């Protein structure tokens, strides 16, 4: 085999697995993942993956829906790439063996909020992510890739402003430096910045924090999507949008629908509108959960179409075929992340980012449902294409999409606030949930930033390193939310509740790196 160099991929969700698989024939690939290989947000994805593959649909309509959801903040080029390359990548997934559901001999499809067409493919009912993850893991096991499970990526190694490898914490608790020509971050999002989240425990934003420390640019970090409907019970299990797509409705504590009064599309309004509607209703009810009524869909249909949710309800003593179930909004998807061009290149030579860790600008201020698996797939594929085709001539030349200048973030050590040890991650998560969550205002954001900058996290266990990463990201998110003096997409400020044309650009953050890690 003619191997052209070493590549480290961080993360084993759809983005990392696709990148590793694609590059395994030409490069020596090491995949580092902090838990078991199948653990990822991907594994928990339910609703499906969107693509304009049906005859009554078009790329132009998928583009238009995506841009509308993104509230004026999408990178049009990236959206066009997502929607036009998506159908071919879906066929690649089918070739790899993903068992998408069929109806009458054709691919089955669901409708989700803010899509003008039913274009969401699913597998094993609501176990789409699990089907994709397990299919890709099986393929990877057969490929020539070294897999390091239970290995925590800690920091990037830099030399002369270029990434030259990765420092990891091994299962035995030892630091180890892995050298490579390139590092591809595919380490997912950071749902655990918030008290309530649909994300598994691994989603602590390590890759984004690591990139920030290395001097990479972050963009759009003020835009965090809150899923409107997770079970209001321990574990915050997601109840897919597709349930509302099939006709389930939201009820207040008295059994009355309330979304019809808030938006013409009622329960299928954009996610931020539904999440805010539910949060407002919960506040009006003194904090008690809102109800999701799926009873009219019938027990057989619910069990067949949504087997995972059905099992989760039953496991918690709920029979959703007979009675409405309690739900709450929860942190779900980060539109912001490490800023990349449309090939996954970051602002640091040698460093790529794909999937939820990245900000390609595809989602703008709000993600269209079921576009994130597609984004991970399409842009991980493109990143591999770029690396394969032009391994000797990469450089980051792009000015990917409109920005309003780059804002320097202070180094943690530059903070003048007295430093207090943060003893419990929950303190951070509660502050973020209450102040930097679904509804924000400038006064509280300012106080929260002071509080966040007064905290520090010590320790070298995986858990304390994760909390330190979450703290860095919470500071950046709060700073961005404070800076953006308007409301747009998922960022809603009750002290400036309208969108302003003056703010139709990304906020980009960067930290000047004075000390290199190598
Ligand atoms: C409950 C739920 C339902 C969803 N439903 C849908 C849906 O229906 N459709 C859709 O399009 N999207 C959905 N999403 C979003 C979608 O699943 C994710 O955006 C997508 O899977 C991200 O893929 P990824 O490969 O970028 O990251 P992930 O799949 O999150 O993978 C990240 C990987 O990085 C590893 N990792 C993280 N930090 C480190 C570290 N420090 N060191 C080593 N490894 C590390 C993790 O262990 C994991 O393996 C859903 C998300 C959730 C949580």
PDB file of C-alpha atoms and ligand atoms in Angstrom, residues 10-16 32-35 37 39-49 112 151-153 186-189 198-200 202 206-207 210 238 332-333 354-357 367 370-374 376, ligand 1:
ATOM      1  CA  UNK A  10     -10.613  12.337  16.917  1.00  0.00           C
ATOM      2  CA  UNK A  11     -14.084  10.875  17.437  1.00  0.00           C
ATOM      3  CA  UNK A  12     -16.084   7.902  16.226  1.00  0.00           C
ATOM      4  CA  UNK A  13     -19.479   9.339  15.301  1.00  0.00           C
ATOM      5  CA  UNK A  14     -20.598   9.520  11.678  1.00  0.00           C
ATOM      6  CA  UNK A  15     -18.065  12.265  10.801  1.00  0.00           C
ATOM      7  CA  UNK A  16     -15.014  10.527  12.279  1.00  0.00           C
ATOM      8  CA  UNK A  32      -8.912   8.154  18.887  1.00  0.00           C
ATOM      9  CA  UNK A  33     -12.158   7.974  20.812  1.00  0.00           C
ATOM     10  CA  UNK A  34     -12.778   8.600  24.475  1.00  0.00           C
ATOM     11  CA  UNK A  35     -15.318   5.896  25.177  1.00  0.00           C
ATOM     12  CA  UNK A  37     -16.244   3.131  19.632  1.00  0.00           C
ATOM     13  CA  UNK A  39     -20.591   5.946  21.782  1.00  0.00           C
ATOM     14  CA  UNK A  40     -21.467   9.244  20.109  1.00  0.00           C
ATOM     15  CA  UNK A  41     -24.350  11.623  19.472  1.00  0.00           C
ATOM     16  CA  UNK A  42     -24.744   9.833  16.152  1.00  0.00           C
ATOM     17  CA  UNK A  43     -25.717   6.633  17.917  1.00  0.00           C
ATOM     18  CA  UNK A  44     -28.695   8.393  19.541  1.00  0.00           C
ATOM     19  CA  UNK A  45     -30.058  10.181  16.475  1.00  0.00           C
ATOM     20  CA  UNK A  46     -33.664   9.231  15.951  1.00  0.00           C
ATOM     21  CA  UNK A  47     -35.606  11.186  13.348  1.00  0.00           C
ATOM     22  CA  UNK A  48     -33.335  10.588  10.400  1.00  0.00           C
ATOM     23  CA  UNK A  49     -31.271  12.176   7.703  1.00  0.00           C
ATOM     24  CA  UNK A 112     -40.113  17.185  10.094  1.00  0.00           C
ATOM     25  CA  UNK A 151      -8.377   7.382  24.895  1.00  0.00           C
ATOM     26  CA  UNK A 152      -9.069  11.018  25.705  1.00  0.00           C
ATOM     27  CA  UNK A 153      -7.812  13.668  23.283  1.00  0.00           C
ATOM     28  CA  UNK A 186     -14.714  14.925  14.647  1.00  0.00           C
ATOM     29  CA  UNK A 187     -15.415  15.117  18.350  1.00  0.00           C
ATOM     30  CA  UNK A 188     -19.000  16.374  18.267  1.00  0.00           C
ATOM     31  CA  UNK A 189     -20.868  18.948  20.350  1.00  0.00           C
ATOM     32  CA  UNK A 198     -30.405  15.186  24.951  1.00  0.00           C
ATOM     33  CA  UNK A 199     -26.685  14.483  24.366  1.00  0.00           C
ATOM     34  CA  UNK A 200     -24.840  11.477  25.807  1.00  0.00           C
ATOM     35  CA  UNK A 202     -19.372  12.204  25.933  1.00  0.00           C
ATOM     36  CA  UNK A 206     -13.387  18.844  24.072  1.00  0.00           C
ATOM     37  CA  UNK A 207     -12.445  19.298  20.412  1.00  0.00           C
ATOM     38  CA  UNK A 210      -8.764  22.197  22.272  1.00  0.00           C
ATOM     39  CA  UNK A 238     -35.357  12.791  23.207  1.00  0.00           C
ATOM     40  CA  UNK A 332     -29.523  19.525  21.641  1.00  0.00           C
ATOM     41  CA  UNK A 333     -27.265  20.812  18.882  1.00  0.00           C
ATOM     42  CA  UNK A 354     -15.887  17.946  10.473  1.00  0.00           C
ATOM     43  CA  UNK A 355     -19.338  17.220  11.877  1.00  0.00           C
ATOM     44  CA  UNK A 356     -20.864  18.932  14.884  1.00  0.00           C
ATOM     45  CA  UNK A 357     -17.480  20.175  16.165  1.00  0.00           C
ATOM     46  CA  UNK A 367     -30.337  24.039  12.246  1.00  0.00           C
ATOM     47  CA  UNK A 370     -32.148  16.163  10.258  1.00  0.00           C
ATOM     48  CA  UNK A 371     -29.563  18.273   8.441  1.00  0.00           C
ATOM     49  CA  UNK A 372     -26.762  17.545  10.919  1.00  0.00           C
ATOM     50  CA  UNK A 373     -26.140  13.882  10.131  1.00  0.00           C
ATOM     51  CA  UNK A 374     -26.117  14.967   6.498  1.00  0.00           C
ATOM     52  CA  UNK A 376     -21.313  15.401   9.046  1.00  0.00           C
TER      53      UNK A 376
HETATM   54  C1  LIG B   1     -30.709  12.329  20.948  1.00  0.00           C
HETATM   55  C2  LIG B   1     -30.240  12.949  19.652  1.00  0.00           C
HETATM   56  C3  LIG B   1     -31.017  12.821  18.507  1.00  0.00           C
HETATM   57  C4  LIG B   1     -30.589  13.378  17.294  1.00  0.00           C
HETATM   58  N1  LIG B   1     -31.341  13.164  16.172  1.00  0.00           N
HETATM   59  C5  LIG B   1     -30.872  13.608  14.983  1.00  0.00           C
HETATM   60  C6  LIG B   1     -31.558  13.302  13.775  1.00  0.00           C
HETATM   61  O1  LIG B   1     -32.576  12.626  13.773  1.00  0.00           O
HETATM   62  N2  LIG B   1     -31.030  13.777  12.611  1.00  0.00           N
HETATM   63  C7  LIG B   1     -29.895  14.520  12.554  1.00  0.00           C
HETATM   64  O2  LIG B   1     -29.465  14.917  11.470  1.00  0.00           O
HETATM   65  N3  LIG B   1     -29.216  14.800  13.686  1.00  0.00           N
HETATM   66  C8  LIG B   1     -29.665  14.359  14.883  1.00  0.00           C
HETATM   67  N4  LIG B   1     -28.967  14.638  16.023  1.00  0.00           N
HETATM   68  C9  LIG B   1     -27.695  15.357  15.904  1.00  0.00           C
HETATM   69  C10 LIG B   1     -26.652  14.415  15.342  1.00  0.00           C
HETATM   70  O3  LIG B   1     -26.781  13.164  15.969  1.00  0.00           O
HETATM   71  C11 LIG B   1     -25.239  14.931  15.552  1.00  0.00           C
HETATM   72  O4  LIG B   1     -25.135  16.269  15.188  1.00  0.00           O
HETATM   73  C12 LIG B   1     -24.257  14.122  14.732  1.00  0.00           C
HETATM   74  O5  LIG B   1     -24.428  12.759  15.030  1.00  0.00           O
HETATM   75  C13 LIG B   1     -22.846  14.568  15.015  1.00  0.00           C
HETATM   76  O6  LIG B   1     -21.960  13.611  14.505  1.00  0.00           O
HETATM   77  P1  LIG B   1     -20.412  13.780  14.780  1.00  0.00           P
HETATM   78  O7  LIG B   1     -19.747  12.605  14.144  1.00  0.00           O
HETATM   79  O8  LIG B   1     -19.980  15.121  14.409  1.00  0.00           O
HETATM   80  O9  LIG B   1     -20.281  13.702  16.373  1.00  0.00           O
HETATM   81  P2  LIG B   1     -20.696  12.516  17.445  1.00  0.00           P
HETATM   82  O10 LIG B   1     -21.579  11.564  16.758  1.00  0.00           O
HETATM   83  O11 LIG B   1     -21.171  13.220  18.613  1.00  0.00           O
HETATM   84  O12 LIG B   1     -19.300  11.834  17.703  1.00  0.00           O
HETATM   85  C14 LIG B   1     -18.313  12.481  18.481  1.00  0.00           C
HETATM   86  C15 LIG B   1     -17.273  11.458  18.867  1.00  0.00           C
HETATM   87  O13 LIG B   1     -16.147  12.097  19.456  1.00  0.00           O
HETATM   88  C16 LIG B   1     -15.746  11.404  20.629  1.00  0.00           C
HETATM   89  N5  LIG B   1     -15.044  12.367  21.485  1.00  0.00           N
HETATM   90  C17 LIG B   1     -15.520  13.507  22.022  1.00  0.00           C
HETATM   91  N6  LIG B   1     -14.552  14.115  22.745  1.00  0.00           N
HETATM   92  C18 LIG B   1     -13.442  13.340  22.659  1.00  0.00           C
HETATM   93  C19 LIG B   1     -12.143  13.418  23.211  1.00  0.00           C
HETATM   94  N7  LIG B   1     -11.753  14.415  24.024  1.00  0.00           N
HETATM   95  N8  LIG B   1     -11.266  12.443  22.902  1.00  0.00           N
HETATM   96  C20 LIG B   1     -11.615  11.391  22.122  1.00  0.00           C
HETATM   97  N9  LIG B   1     -12.846  11.259  21.584  1.00  0.00           N
HETATM   98  C21 LIG B   1     -13.748  12.222  21.852  1.00  0.00           C
HETATM   99  C22 LIG B   1     -17.068  10.907  21.198  1.00  0.00           C
HETATM  100  O14 LIG B   1     -16.881   9.878  22.121  1.00  0.00           O
HETATM  101  C23 LIG B   1     -17.753  10.454  19.908  1.00  0.00           C
HETATM  102  O15 LIG B   1     -17.297   9.182  19.525  1.00  0.00           O
HETATM  103  C24 LIG B   1     -29.377  14.095  17.241  1.00  0.00           C
HETATM  104  C25 LIG B   1     -28.601  14.230  18.387  1.00  0.00           C
HETATM  105  C26 LIG B   1     -29.024  13.658  19.587  1.00  0.00           C
HETATM  106  C27 LIG B   1     -28.171  13.808  20.806  1.00  0.00           C
END
